Amino acid sequence: MKFHQSSAELFIPDGLAPEKALRRTTHLAISAHQDDIEIMAVEPILRCFQQTDLWFSATVMSDGRGSPRDDLYKDYSDEEMRLVRIKEQKKAAIVGEYTALVLLDYPSKAIKDAKEKQPIEDLLLMFKAMKPQFVYTHNLADKHDTHVATALRVIEALRRLPAAERPKKLFGCEVWRSLDWLLDSDKVAFNLSSHENLQAALLGIFDSQICGGKRYDLASIGRRKANATYFETHGLDTASGLSFGMDLTPLIEDDKKPINNYVQEYIARFAQVVADSLSRLG
Ligand SMILES: [Zn+2]
């Protein structure tokens, strides 16, 4: 498989032939940065773990050069940071038993530039090789521009696939902005009650980010627990961990559906419920 960036990489943890490793993918997560996948898409990682008929693949769009650095890593050059982040992402692929890891290695600005078509072409090539049934990416209300741009490129690439080759489901997941604000009826809830040990291991691998002064490991586990407890106002906790997704599937079932309007409808439903409650109780 030939991607546009000469530095792009395909990593197959168990050494299977690339074509076979890609083709057995059932669940695929696509993120902007190294570590986003283990924050936002752990449900499909756990679902595929130790299965023979379900396989998880991960794709990272950016090169990780611009990341903040501190502690052990404080004097690292951009290139050294890039390399350490690639190494960490490969370790996660081994621990999580991914079938394949694709590192597209684009600078963030190329992902954010809507006129830049190469990232979309790479994604399309990958979708054709993998034919995943379930795809996970960033949600469209994330507050990190590279995350939102990644989700938009994923949608555009999927819209270029023939309808019969598209995945069954596309989900937008939580990293930089939780999806707690979605109405419960609009939430896709991913149950993360099992394998807390593996969840902690996958998050803990990204030492260069955590030592960079951000406890993403604790924050992500904390968000999962908070989501589980604050999901049901009147019932008992039925899960010990949850992450939330926004169902983006309608955007790949109807190529003409305006993306911005689709997200605004979620926001409008939230705004209406807040307005109704204030007028009812006031
Ligand atoms: Zn990120």
PDB file of C-alpha atoms and ligand atoms in Angstrom:
ATOM      1  CA  MET A   1       0.000   0.000   0.000  1.00  0.00           C
ATOM      2  CA  LYS A   2       1.450   3.315  -1.082  1.00  0.00           C
ATOM      3  CA  PHE A   3       0.462   6.432   0.832  1.00  0.00           C
ATOM      4  CA  HIS A   4       1.307   9.979  -0.237  1.00  0.00           C
ATOM      5  CA  GLN A   5       3.806  10.736   2.522  1.00  0.00           C
ATOM      6  CA  SER A   6       7.045   8.782   1.942  1.00  0.00           C
ATOM      7  CA  SER A   7       7.367   8.592   5.746  1.00  0.00           C
ATOM      8  CA  ALA A   8       3.904   7.008   6.192  1.00  0.00           C
ATOM      9  CA  GLU A   9       4.063   3.631   7.872  1.00  0.00           C
ATOM     10  CA  LEU A  10       2.030   0.467   8.146  1.00  0.00           C
ATOM     11  CA  PHE A  11       2.693  -1.592  11.282  1.00  0.00           C
ATOM     12  CA  ILE A  12       1.313  -5.116  11.692  1.00  0.00           C
ATOM     13  CA  PRO A  13       1.890  -6.248  15.296  1.00  0.00           C
ATOM     14  CA  ASP A  14       1.680 -10.006  14.627  1.00  0.00           C
ATOM     15  CA  GLY A  15       3.578  -9.895  11.323  1.00  0.00           C
ATOM     16  CA  LEU A  16       0.772 -11.196   9.113  1.00  0.00           C
ATOM     17  CA  ALA A  17       1.034 -10.248   5.424  1.00  0.00           C
ATOM     18  CA  PRO A  18      -0.208  -6.641   5.059  1.00  0.00           C
ATOM     19  CA  GLU A  19      -3.055  -7.411   2.673  1.00  0.00           C
ATOM     20  CA  LYS A  20      -4.462 -10.084   5.010  1.00  0.00           C
ATOM     21  CA  ALA A  21      -3.939  -8.010   8.144  1.00  0.00           C
ATOM     22  CA  LEU A  22      -5.777  -5.035   6.644  1.00  0.00           C
ATOM     23  CA  ARG A  23      -8.585  -7.117   5.169  1.00  0.00           C
ATOM     24  CA  ARG A  24      -9.490  -8.815   8.464  1.00  0.00           C
ATOM     25  CA  THR A  25     -10.263  -5.409  10.018  1.00  0.00           C
ATOM     26  CA  THR A  26     -13.831  -5.170  11.301  1.00  0.00           C
ATOM     27  CA  HIS A  27     -13.464  -2.085  13.537  1.00  0.00           C
ATOM     28  CA  LEU A  28     -11.342   0.918  12.565  1.00  0.00           C
ATOM     29  CA  ALA A  29     -10.571   4.085  14.527  1.00  0.00           C
ATOM     30  CA  ILE A  30      -9.072   7.146  12.857  1.00  0.00           C
ATOM     31  CA  SER A  31      -7.585   9.911  14.968  1.00  0.00           C
ATOM     32  CA  ALA A  32      -5.657  13.118  14.535  1.00  0.00           C
ATOM     33  CA  HIS A  33      -2.853  12.250  16.975  1.00  0.00           C
ATOM     34  CA  GLN A  34      -1.066   9.370  18.636  1.00  0.00           C
ATOM     35  CA  ASP A  35      -2.959   8.542  21.888  1.00  0.00           C
ATOM     36  CA  ASP A  36      -6.375   9.892  20.766  1.00  0.00           C
ATOM     37  CA  ILE A  37      -7.524   6.409  19.765  1.00  0.00           C
ATOM     38  CA  GLU A  38      -6.838   4.920  23.186  1.00  0.00           C
ATOM     39  CA  ILE A  39      -8.747   7.849  24.751  1.00  0.00           C
ATOM     40  CA  MET A  40     -11.782   7.828  22.452  1.00  0.00           C
ATOM     41  CA  ALA A  41     -12.162   4.359  20.918  1.00  0.00           C
ATOM     42  CA  VAL A  42     -11.325   1.847  23.613  1.00  0.00           C
ATOM     43  CA  GLU A  43     -14.680   0.061  23.260  1.00  0.00           C
ATOM     44  CA  PRO A  44     -13.853  -1.441  19.854  1.00  0.00           C
ATOM     45  CA  ILE A  45     -10.310  -2.261  21.052  1.00  0.00           C
ATOM     46  CA  LEU A  46     -11.763  -4.271  23.949  1.00  0.00           C
ATOM     47  CA  ARG A  47     -14.482  -5.781  21.762  1.00  0.00           C
ATOM     48  CA  CYS A  48     -11.886  -7.184  19.354  1.00  0.00           C
ATOM     49  CA  PHE A  49      -9.311  -8.201  21.980  1.00  0.00           C
ATOM     50  CA  GLN A  50      -8.526 -11.953  21.845  1.00  0.00           C
ATOM     51  CA  GLN A  51     -11.214 -12.560  19.209  1.00  0.00           C
ATOM     52  CA  THR A  52     -10.620 -14.516  16.042  1.00  0.00           C
ATOM     53  CA  ASP A  53     -13.396 -12.974  13.952  1.00  0.00           C
ATOM     54  CA  LEU A  54     -13.205  -9.335  15.116  1.00  0.00           C
ATOM     55  CA  TRP A  55     -10.117  -7.221  14.481  1.00  0.00           C
ATOM     56  CA  PHE A  56      -9.282  -3.649  15.368  1.00  0.00           C
ATOM     57  CA  SER A  57      -7.184  -1.290  13.254  1.00  0.00           C
ATOM     58  CA  ALA A  58      -5.960   2.200  14.107  1.00  0.00           C
ATOM     59  CA  THR A  59      -5.039   5.068  11.820  1.00  0.00           C
ATOM     60  CA  VAL A  60      -3.272   8.229  12.972  1.00  0.00           C
ATOM     61  CA  MET A  61      -3.309  11.203  10.611  1.00  0.00           C
ATOM     62  CA  SER A  62      -0.705  13.583  12.048  1.00  0.00           C
ATOM     63  CA  ASP A  63       3.043  13.383  12.641  1.00  0.00           C
ATOM     64  CA  GLY A  64       2.925  14.437  16.312  1.00  0.00           C
ATOM     65  CA  ARG A  65       5.757  16.914  15.829  1.00  0.00           C
ATOM     66  CA  GLY A  66       4.075  19.875  17.478  1.00  0.00           C
ATOM     67  CA  SER A  67       3.244  18.214  20.789  1.00  0.00           C
ATOM     68  CA  PRO A  68       4.110  19.892  24.117  1.00  0.00           C
ATOM     69  CA  ARG A  69       7.092  18.393  25.981  1.00  0.00           C
ATOM     70  CA  ASP A  70       8.428  18.328  29.500  1.00  0.00           C
ATOM     71  CA  ASP A  71      10.274  16.141  32.006  1.00  0.00           C
ATOM     72  CA  LEU A  72      12.291  13.362  30.272  1.00  0.00           C
ATOM     73  CA  TYR A  73      11.321  14.813  26.921  1.00  0.00           C
ATOM     74  CA  LYS A  74      11.779  18.516  27.500  1.00  0.00           C
ATOM     75  CA  ASP A  75      14.820  18.910  25.258  1.00  0.00           C
ATOM     76  CA  TYR A  76      13.543  16.657  22.492  1.00  0.00           C
ATOM     77  CA  SER A  77      13.520  18.137  18.992  1.00  0.00           C
ATOM     78  CA  ASP A  78      10.313  17.975  16.928  1.00  0.00           C
ATOM     79  CA  GLU A  79      11.745  14.974  15.096  1.00  0.00           C
ATOM     80  CA  GLU A  80      12.611  13.192  18.348  1.00  0.00           C
ATOM     81  CA  MET A  81       9.068  13.829  19.585  1.00  0.00           C
ATOM     82  CA  ARG A  82       7.686  12.444  16.329  1.00  0.00           C
ATOM     83  CA  LEU A  83       9.736   9.273  16.765  1.00  0.00           C
ATOM     84  CA  VAL A  84       8.849   8.753  20.411  1.00  0.00           C
ATOM     85  CA  ARG A  85       5.157   9.228  19.666  1.00  0.00           C
ATOM     86  CA  ILE A  86       5.321   6.683  16.839  1.00  0.00           C
ATOM     87  CA  LYS A  87       7.057   4.259  19.208  1.00  0.00           C
ATOM     88  CA  GLU A  88       4.334   4.750  21.833  1.00  0.00           C
ATOM     89  CA  GLN A  89       1.552   4.221  19.291  1.00  0.00           C
ATOM     90  CA  LYS A  90       3.175   0.977  18.141  1.00  0.00           C
ATOM     91  CA  LYS A  91       3.411  -0.205  21.765  1.00  0.00           C
ATOM     92  CA  ALA A  92      -0.331   0.455  22.139  1.00  0.00           C
ATOM     93  CA  ALA A  93      -1.003  -1.537  18.951  1.00  0.00           C
ATOM     94  CA  ILE A  94       0.870  -4.490  20.480  1.00  0.00           C
ATOM     95  CA  VAL A  95      -0.807  -4.269  23.903  1.00  0.00           C
ATOM     96  CA  GLY A  96      -4.266  -3.835  22.347  1.00  0.00           C
ATOM     97  CA  GLU A  97      -3.662  -6.605  19.751  1.00  0.00           C
ATOM     98  CA  TYR A  98      -4.547  -4.383  16.797  1.00  0.00           C
ATOM     99  CA  THR A  99      -4.422  -6.101  13.425  1.00  0.00           C
ATOM    100  CA  ALA A 100      -2.879  -3.016  11.794  1.00  0.00           C
ATOM    101  CA  LEU A 101      -1.676   0.472  12.627  1.00  0.00           C
ATOM    102  CA  VAL A 102      -1.450   3.070   9.852  1.00  0.00           C
ATOM    103  CA  LEU A 103       0.601   6.211  10.502  1.00  0.00           C
ATOM    104  CA  LEU A 104      -0.127   8.711   7.719  1.00  0.00           C
ATOM    105  CA  ASP A 105       2.391  11.241   9.096  1.00  0.00           C
ATOM    106  CA  TYR A 106       0.859  14.516   7.882  1.00  0.00           C
ATOM    107  CA  PRO A 107       1.704  17.868   9.438  1.00  0.00           C
ATOM    108  CA  SER A 108      -1.388  19.206  11.250  1.00  0.00           C
ATOM    109  CA  LYS A 109      -1.736  22.079   8.802  1.00  0.00           C
ATOM    110  CA  ALA A 110      -2.169  19.669   5.877  1.00  0.00           C
ATOM    111  CA  ILE A 111      -5.028  17.959   7.730  1.00  0.00           C
ATOM    112  CA  LYS A 112      -6.692  21.286   8.532  1.00  0.00           C
ATOM    113  CA  ASP A 113      -6.431  22.585   4.948  1.00  0.00           C
ATOM    114  CA  ALA A 114      -9.720  21.675   3.245  1.00  0.00           C
ATOM    115  CA  LYS A 115      -8.097  22.118  -0.183  1.00  0.00           C
ATOM    116  CA  GLU A 116      -5.492  19.436   0.571  1.00  0.00           C
ATOM    117  CA  LYS A 117      -6.797  16.215  -0.989  1.00  0.00           C
ATOM    118  CA  GLN A 118      -3.941  13.825  -0.233  1.00  0.00           C
ATOM    119  CA  PRO A 119      -5.126  12.854   3.295  1.00  0.00           C
ATOM    120  CA  ILE A 120      -8.552  12.012   1.829  1.00  0.00           C
ATOM    121  CA  GLU A 121      -6.976   9.904  -0.914  1.00  0.00           C
ATOM    122  CA  ASP A 122      -4.916   7.997   1.666  1.00  0.00           C
ATOM    123  CA  LEU A 123      -8.013   7.330   3.757  1.00  0.00           C
ATOM    124  CA  LEU A 124      -9.889   6.114   0.702  1.00  0.00           C
ATOM    125  CA  LEU A 125      -7.075   3.705  -0.187  1.00  0.00           C
ATOM    126  CA  MET A 126      -7.126   2.386   3.361  1.00  0.00           C
ATOM    127  CA  PHE A 127     -10.924   1.957   3.469  1.00  0.00           C
ATOM    128  CA  LYS A 128     -10.754  -0.052   0.242  1.00  0.00           C
ATOM    129  CA  ALA A 129      -8.092  -2.351   1.684  1.00  0.00           C
ATOM    130  CA  MET A 130      -9.786  -2.811   5.067  1.00  0.00           C
ATOM    131  CA  LYS A 131     -13.532  -2.623   4.345  1.00  0.00           C
ATOM    132  CA  PRO A 132     -14.310  -2.005   8.042  1.00  0.00           C
ATOM    133  CA  GLN A 133     -17.880  -2.435   9.284  1.00  0.00           C
ATOM    134  CA  PHE A 134     -17.579   0.064  12.133  1.00  0.00           C
ATOM    135  CA  VAL A 135     -15.581   3.296  12.003  1.00  0.00           C
ATOM    136  CA  TYR A 136     -14.777   5.593  14.924  1.00  0.00           C
ATOM    137  CA  THR A 137     -13.332   9.099  14.670  1.00  0.00           C
ATOM    138  CA  HIS A 138     -13.469  12.442  16.458  1.00  0.00           C
ATOM    139  CA  ASN A 139     -16.853  14.032  17.086  1.00  0.00           C
ATOM    140  CA  LEU A 140     -17.748  17.121  15.065  1.00  0.00           C
ATOM    141  CA  ALA A 141     -18.186  19.317  18.144  1.00  0.00           C
ATOM    142  CA  ASP A 142     -14.648  18.675  19.438  1.00  0.00           C
ATOM    143  CA  LYS A 143     -12.735  21.840  20.344  1.00  0.00           C
ATOM    144  CA  HIS A 144      -9.432  20.857  18.699  1.00  0.00           C
ATOM    145  CA  ASP A 145      -9.348  21.978  15.052  1.00  0.00           C
ATOM    146  CA  THR A 146      -7.171  19.064  13.909  1.00  0.00           C
ATOM    147  CA  HIS A 147      -9.681  16.653  15.449  1.00  0.00           C
ATOM    148  CA  VAL A 148     -12.649  18.251  13.680  1.00  0.00           C
ATOM    149  CA  ALA A 149     -10.720  18.384  10.405  1.00  0.00           C
ATOM    150  CA  THR A 150      -9.864  14.674  10.762  1.00  0.00           C
ATOM    151  CA  ALA A 151     -13.557  13.810  11.174  1.00  0.00           C
ATOM    152  CA  LEU A 152     -14.441  15.907   8.109  1.00  0.00           C
ATOM    153  CA  ARG A 153     -11.762  14.184   5.984  1.00  0.00           C
ATOM    154  CA  VAL A 154     -13.038  10.771   7.126  1.00  0.00           C
ATOM    155  CA  ILE A 155     -16.594  11.675   6.086  1.00  0.00           C
ATOM    156  CA  GLU A 156     -15.404  12.984   2.723  1.00  0.00           C
ATOM    157  CA  ALA A 157     -13.369   9.828   2.039  1.00  0.00           C
ATOM    158  CA  LEU A 158     -16.305   7.571   2.993  1.00  0.00           C
ATOM    159  CA  ARG A 159     -18.611   9.568   0.720  1.00  0.00           C
ATOM    160  CA  ARG A 160     -16.273   8.757  -2.172  1.00  0.00           C
ATOM    161  CA  LEU A 161     -16.715   5.007  -1.622  1.00  0.00           C
ATOM    162  CA  PRO A 162     -19.476   3.197  -3.532  1.00  0.00           C
ATOM    163  CA  ALA A 163     -22.496   2.940  -1.205  1.00  0.00           C
ATOM    164  CA  ALA A 164     -22.194  -0.849  -0.933  1.00  0.00           C
ATOM    165  CA  GLU A 165     -18.607  -0.595   0.354  1.00  0.00           C
ATOM    166  CA  ARG A 166     -19.302   1.883   3.150  1.00  0.00           C
ATOM    167  CA  PRO A 167     -19.220   0.849   6.807  1.00  0.00           C
ATOM    168  CA  LYS A 168     -22.429   0.040   8.647  1.00  0.00           C
ATOM    169  CA  LYS A 169     -21.763   2.675  11.279  1.00  0.00           C
ATOM    170  CA  LEU A 170     -19.667   5.808  11.782  1.00  0.00           C
ATOM    171  CA  PHE A 171     -19.282   7.241  15.278  1.00  0.00           C
ATOM    172  CA  GLY A 172     -17.789  10.543  16.493  1.00  0.00           C
ATOM    173  CA  CYS A 173     -16.084  10.070  19.871  1.00  0.00           C
ATOM    174  CA  GLU A 174     -14.879  12.088  22.876  1.00  0.00           C
ATOM    175  CA  VAL A 175     -11.445  13.613  23.364  1.00  0.00           C
ATOM    176  CA  TRP A 176     -11.305  17.417  23.519  1.00  0.00           C
ATOM    177  CA  ARG A 177     -14.875  17.989  24.718  1.00  0.00           C
ATOM    178  CA  SER A 178     -17.022  15.359  26.275  1.00  0.00           C
ATOM    179  CA  LEU A 179     -20.386  14.447  24.778  1.00  0.00           C
ATOM    180  CA  ASP A 180     -22.251  14.563  28.079  1.00  0.00           C
ATOM    181  CA  TRP A 181     -24.185  17.557  26.677  1.00  0.00           C
ATOM    182  CA  LEU A 182     -25.942  15.381  24.070  1.00  0.00           C
ATOM    183  CA  LEU A 183     -29.503  14.446  25.013  1.00  0.00           C
ATOM    184  CA  ASP A 184     -29.534  10.909  26.379  1.00  0.00           C
ATOM    185  CA  SER A 185     -31.638   9.842  23.392  1.00  0.00           C
ATOM    186  CA  ASP A 186     -28.931  11.226  21.077  1.00  0.00           C
ATOM    187  CA  LYS A 187     -26.023   9.515  22.860  1.00  0.00           C
ATOM    188  CA  VAL A 188     -24.398   6.336  21.677  1.00  0.00           C
ATOM    189  CA  ALA A 189     -23.169   4.857  24.965  1.00  0.00           C
ATOM    190  CA  PHE A 190     -20.142   2.562  24.828  1.00  0.00           C
ATOM    191  CA  ASN A 191     -19.894   0.301  27.866  1.00  0.00           C
ATOM    192  CA  LEU A 192     -16.362   0.284  29.283  1.00  0.00           C
ATOM    193  CA  SER A 193     -16.978  -1.721  32.434  1.00  0.00           C
ATOM    194  CA  SER A 194     -14.588  -4.542  31.613  1.00  0.00           C
ATOM    195  CA  HIS A 195     -10.802  -4.838  31.400  1.00  0.00           C
ATOM    196  CA  GLU A 196     -10.041  -1.728  33.447  1.00  0.00           C
ATOM    197  CA  ASN A 197      -6.486  -3.062  33.643  1.00  0.00           C
ATOM    198  CA  LEU A 198      -6.130  -2.996  29.854  1.00  0.00           C
ATOM    199  CA  GLN A 199      -7.733   0.437  29.658  1.00  0.00           C
ATOM    200  CA  ALA A 200      -5.164   1.738  32.151  1.00  0.00           C
ATOM    201  CA  ALA A 201      -2.321  -0.002  30.303  1.00  0.00           C
ATOM    202  CA  LEU A 202      -3.328   1.473  26.941  1.00  0.00           C
ATOM    203  CA  LEU A 203      -3.565   5.004  28.337  1.00  0.00           C
ATOM    204  CA  GLY A 204      -0.368   4.712  30.364  1.00  0.00           C
ATOM    205  CA  ILE A 205       1.792   3.887  27.353  1.00  0.00           C
ATOM    206  CA  PHE A 206       1.750   7.500  26.145  1.00  0.00           C
ATOM    207  CA  ASP A 207       4.394   8.645  28.608  1.00  0.00           C
ATOM    208  CA  SER A 208       5.636  11.532  26.458  1.00  0.00           C
ATOM    209  CA  GLN A 209       2.182  13.125  26.623  1.00  0.00           C
ATOM    210  CA  ILE A 210       1.550  12.417  30.281  1.00  0.00           C
ATOM    211  CA  CYS A 211       5.022  13.666  31.263  1.00  0.00           C
ATOM    212  CA  GLY A 212       4.280  16.637  29.021  1.00  0.00           C
ATOM    213  CA  GLY A 213       2.191  17.768  31.972  1.00  0.00           C
ATOM    214  CA  LYS A 214      -1.209  16.365  31.067  1.00  0.00           C
ATOM    215  CA  ARG A 215      -2.684  13.432  33.005  1.00  0.00           C
ATOM    216  CA  TYR A 216      -4.711  12.099  30.090  1.00  0.00           C
ATOM    217  CA  ASP A 217      -4.611   8.659  31.704  1.00  0.00           C
ATOM    218  CA  LEU A 218      -6.368   9.739  34.904  1.00  0.00           C
ATOM    219  CA  ALA A 219      -8.649  12.202  33.110  1.00  0.00           C
ATOM    220  CA  SER A 220      -9.854   9.605  30.605  1.00  0.00           C
ATOM    221  CA  ILE A 221     -10.584   6.973  33.255  1.00  0.00           C
ATOM    222  CA  GLY A 222     -12.268   9.689  35.341  1.00  0.00           C
ATOM    223  CA  ARG A 223     -14.450  10.774  32.429  1.00  0.00           C
ATOM    224  CA  ARG A 224     -15.517   7.161  31.810  1.00  0.00           C
ATOM    225  CA  LYS A 225     -16.528   6.763  35.459  1.00  0.00           C
ATOM    226  CA  ALA A 226     -18.280  10.149  35.530  1.00  0.00           C
ATOM    227  CA  ASN A 227     -20.175   9.326  32.329  1.00  0.00           C
ATOM    228  CA  ALA A 228     -21.373   6.052  33.887  1.00  0.00           C
ATOM    229  CA  THR A 229     -22.556   7.636  37.131  1.00  0.00           C
ATOM    230  CA  TYR A 230     -24.106  10.793  35.673  1.00  0.00           C
ATOM    231  CA  PHE A 231     -25.862   9.042  32.785  1.00  0.00           C
ATOM    232  CA  GLU A 232     -29.004   7.993  34.656  1.00  0.00           C
ATOM    233  CA  THR A 233     -30.421  10.598  37.016  1.00  0.00           C
ATOM    234  CA  HIS A 234     -32.758   8.188  38.800  1.00  0.00           C
ATOM    235  CA  GLY A 235     -31.423   4.680  38.205  1.00  0.00           C
ATOM    236  CA  LEU A 236     -28.531   2.825  39.792  1.00  0.00           C
ATOM    237  CA  ASP A 237     -25.202   2.660  37.974  1.00  0.00           C
ATOM    238  CA  THR A 238     -25.435  -0.159  35.452  1.00  0.00           C
ATOM    239  CA  ALA A 239     -21.909   0.319  34.087  1.00  0.00           C
ATOM    240  CA  SER A 240     -18.669   1.253  35.834  1.00  0.00           C
ATOM    241  CA  GLY A 241     -17.380   3.072  32.760  1.00  0.00           C
ATOM    242  CA  LEU A 242     -18.991   4.654  29.703  1.00  0.00           C
ATOM    243  CA  SER A 243     -17.831   6.723  26.796  1.00  0.00           C
ATOM    244  CA  PHE A 244     -20.227   8.574  24.540  1.00  0.00           C
ATOM    245  CA  GLY A 245     -20.409   8.843  20.788  1.00  0.00           C
ATOM    246  CA  MET A 246     -22.361  10.875  18.254  1.00  0.00           C
ATOM    247  CA  ASP A 247     -23.870   8.747  15.476  1.00  0.00           C
ATOM    248  CA  LEU A 248     -22.476  10.163  12.235  1.00  0.00           C
ATOM    249  CA  THR A 249     -23.834   7.343  10.054  1.00  0.00           C
ATOM    250  CA  PRO A 250     -26.572   9.504   8.434  1.00  0.00           C
ATOM    251  CA  LEU A 251     -23.773  11.648   6.958  1.00  0.00           C
ATOM    252  CA  ILE A 252     -22.402   8.673   5.018  1.00  0.00           C
ATOM    253  CA  GLU A 253     -25.808   7.338   4.038  1.00  0.00           C
ATOM    254  CA  ASP A 254     -26.761  10.631   2.404  1.00  0.00           C
ATOM    255  CA  ASP A 255     -23.862  12.346   0.627  1.00  0.00           C
ATOM    256  CA  LYS A 256     -25.845  15.570   0.302  1.00  0.00           C
ATOM    257  CA  LYS A 257     -26.717  15.935   3.980  1.00  0.00           C
ATOM    258  CA  PRO A 258     -25.068  19.194   5.120  1.00  0.00           C
ATOM    259  CA  ILE A 259     -22.590  18.350   7.886  1.00  0.00           C
ATOM    260  CA  ASN A 260     -22.866  21.628   9.754  1.00  0.00           C
ATOM    261  CA  ASN A 261     -26.687  21.438   9.872  1.00  0.00           C
ATOM    262  CA  TYR A 262     -26.522  17.886  11.176  1.00  0.00           C
ATOM    263  CA  VAL A 263     -24.449  18.978  14.201  1.00  0.00           C
ATOM    264  CA  GLN A 264     -26.551  22.114  14.736  1.00  0.00           C
ATOM    265  CA  GLU A 265     -29.615  19.869  15.088  1.00  0.00           C
ATOM    266  CA  TYR A 266     -27.996  18.100  18.065  1.00  0.00           C
ATOM    267  CA  ILE A 267     -27.190  21.481  19.619  1.00  0.00           C
ATOM    268  CA  ALA A 268     -30.723  22.760  18.967  1.00  0.00           C
ATOM    269  CA  ARG A 269     -32.274  19.732  20.697  1.00  0.00           C
ATOM    270  CA  PHE A 270     -30.026  20.351  23.724  1.00  0.00           C
ATOM    271  CA  ALA A 271     -30.889  24.074  23.751  1.00  0.00           C
ATOM    272  CA  GLN A 272     -34.612  23.274  23.589  1.00  0.00           C
ATOM    273  CA  VAL A 273     -34.472  20.891  26.565  1.00  0.00           C
ATOM    274  CA  VAL A 274     -32.661  23.512  28.680  1.00  0.00           C
ATOM    275  CA  ALA A 275     -35.151  26.187  27.631  1.00  0.00           C
ATOM    276  CA  ASP A 276     -38.135  23.886  28.383  1.00  0.00           C
ATOM    277  CA  SER A 277     -36.842  22.998  31.829  1.00  0.00           C
ATOM    278  CA  LEU A 278     -36.271  26.648  32.755  1.00  0.00           C
ATOM    279  CA  SER A 279     -39.693  27.732  31.576  1.00  0.00           C
ATOM    280  CA  ARG A 280     -41.406  24.738  33.246  1.00  0.00           C
ATOM    281  CA  LEU A 281     -39.723  25.303  36.612  1.00  0.00           C
ATOM    282  CA  GLY A 282     -39.525  29.071  36.622  1.00  0.00           C
TER     283      GLY A 282
HETATM  284 ZN    ZN B   1      -5.470  14.703  19.531  1.00  0.00          ZN
END
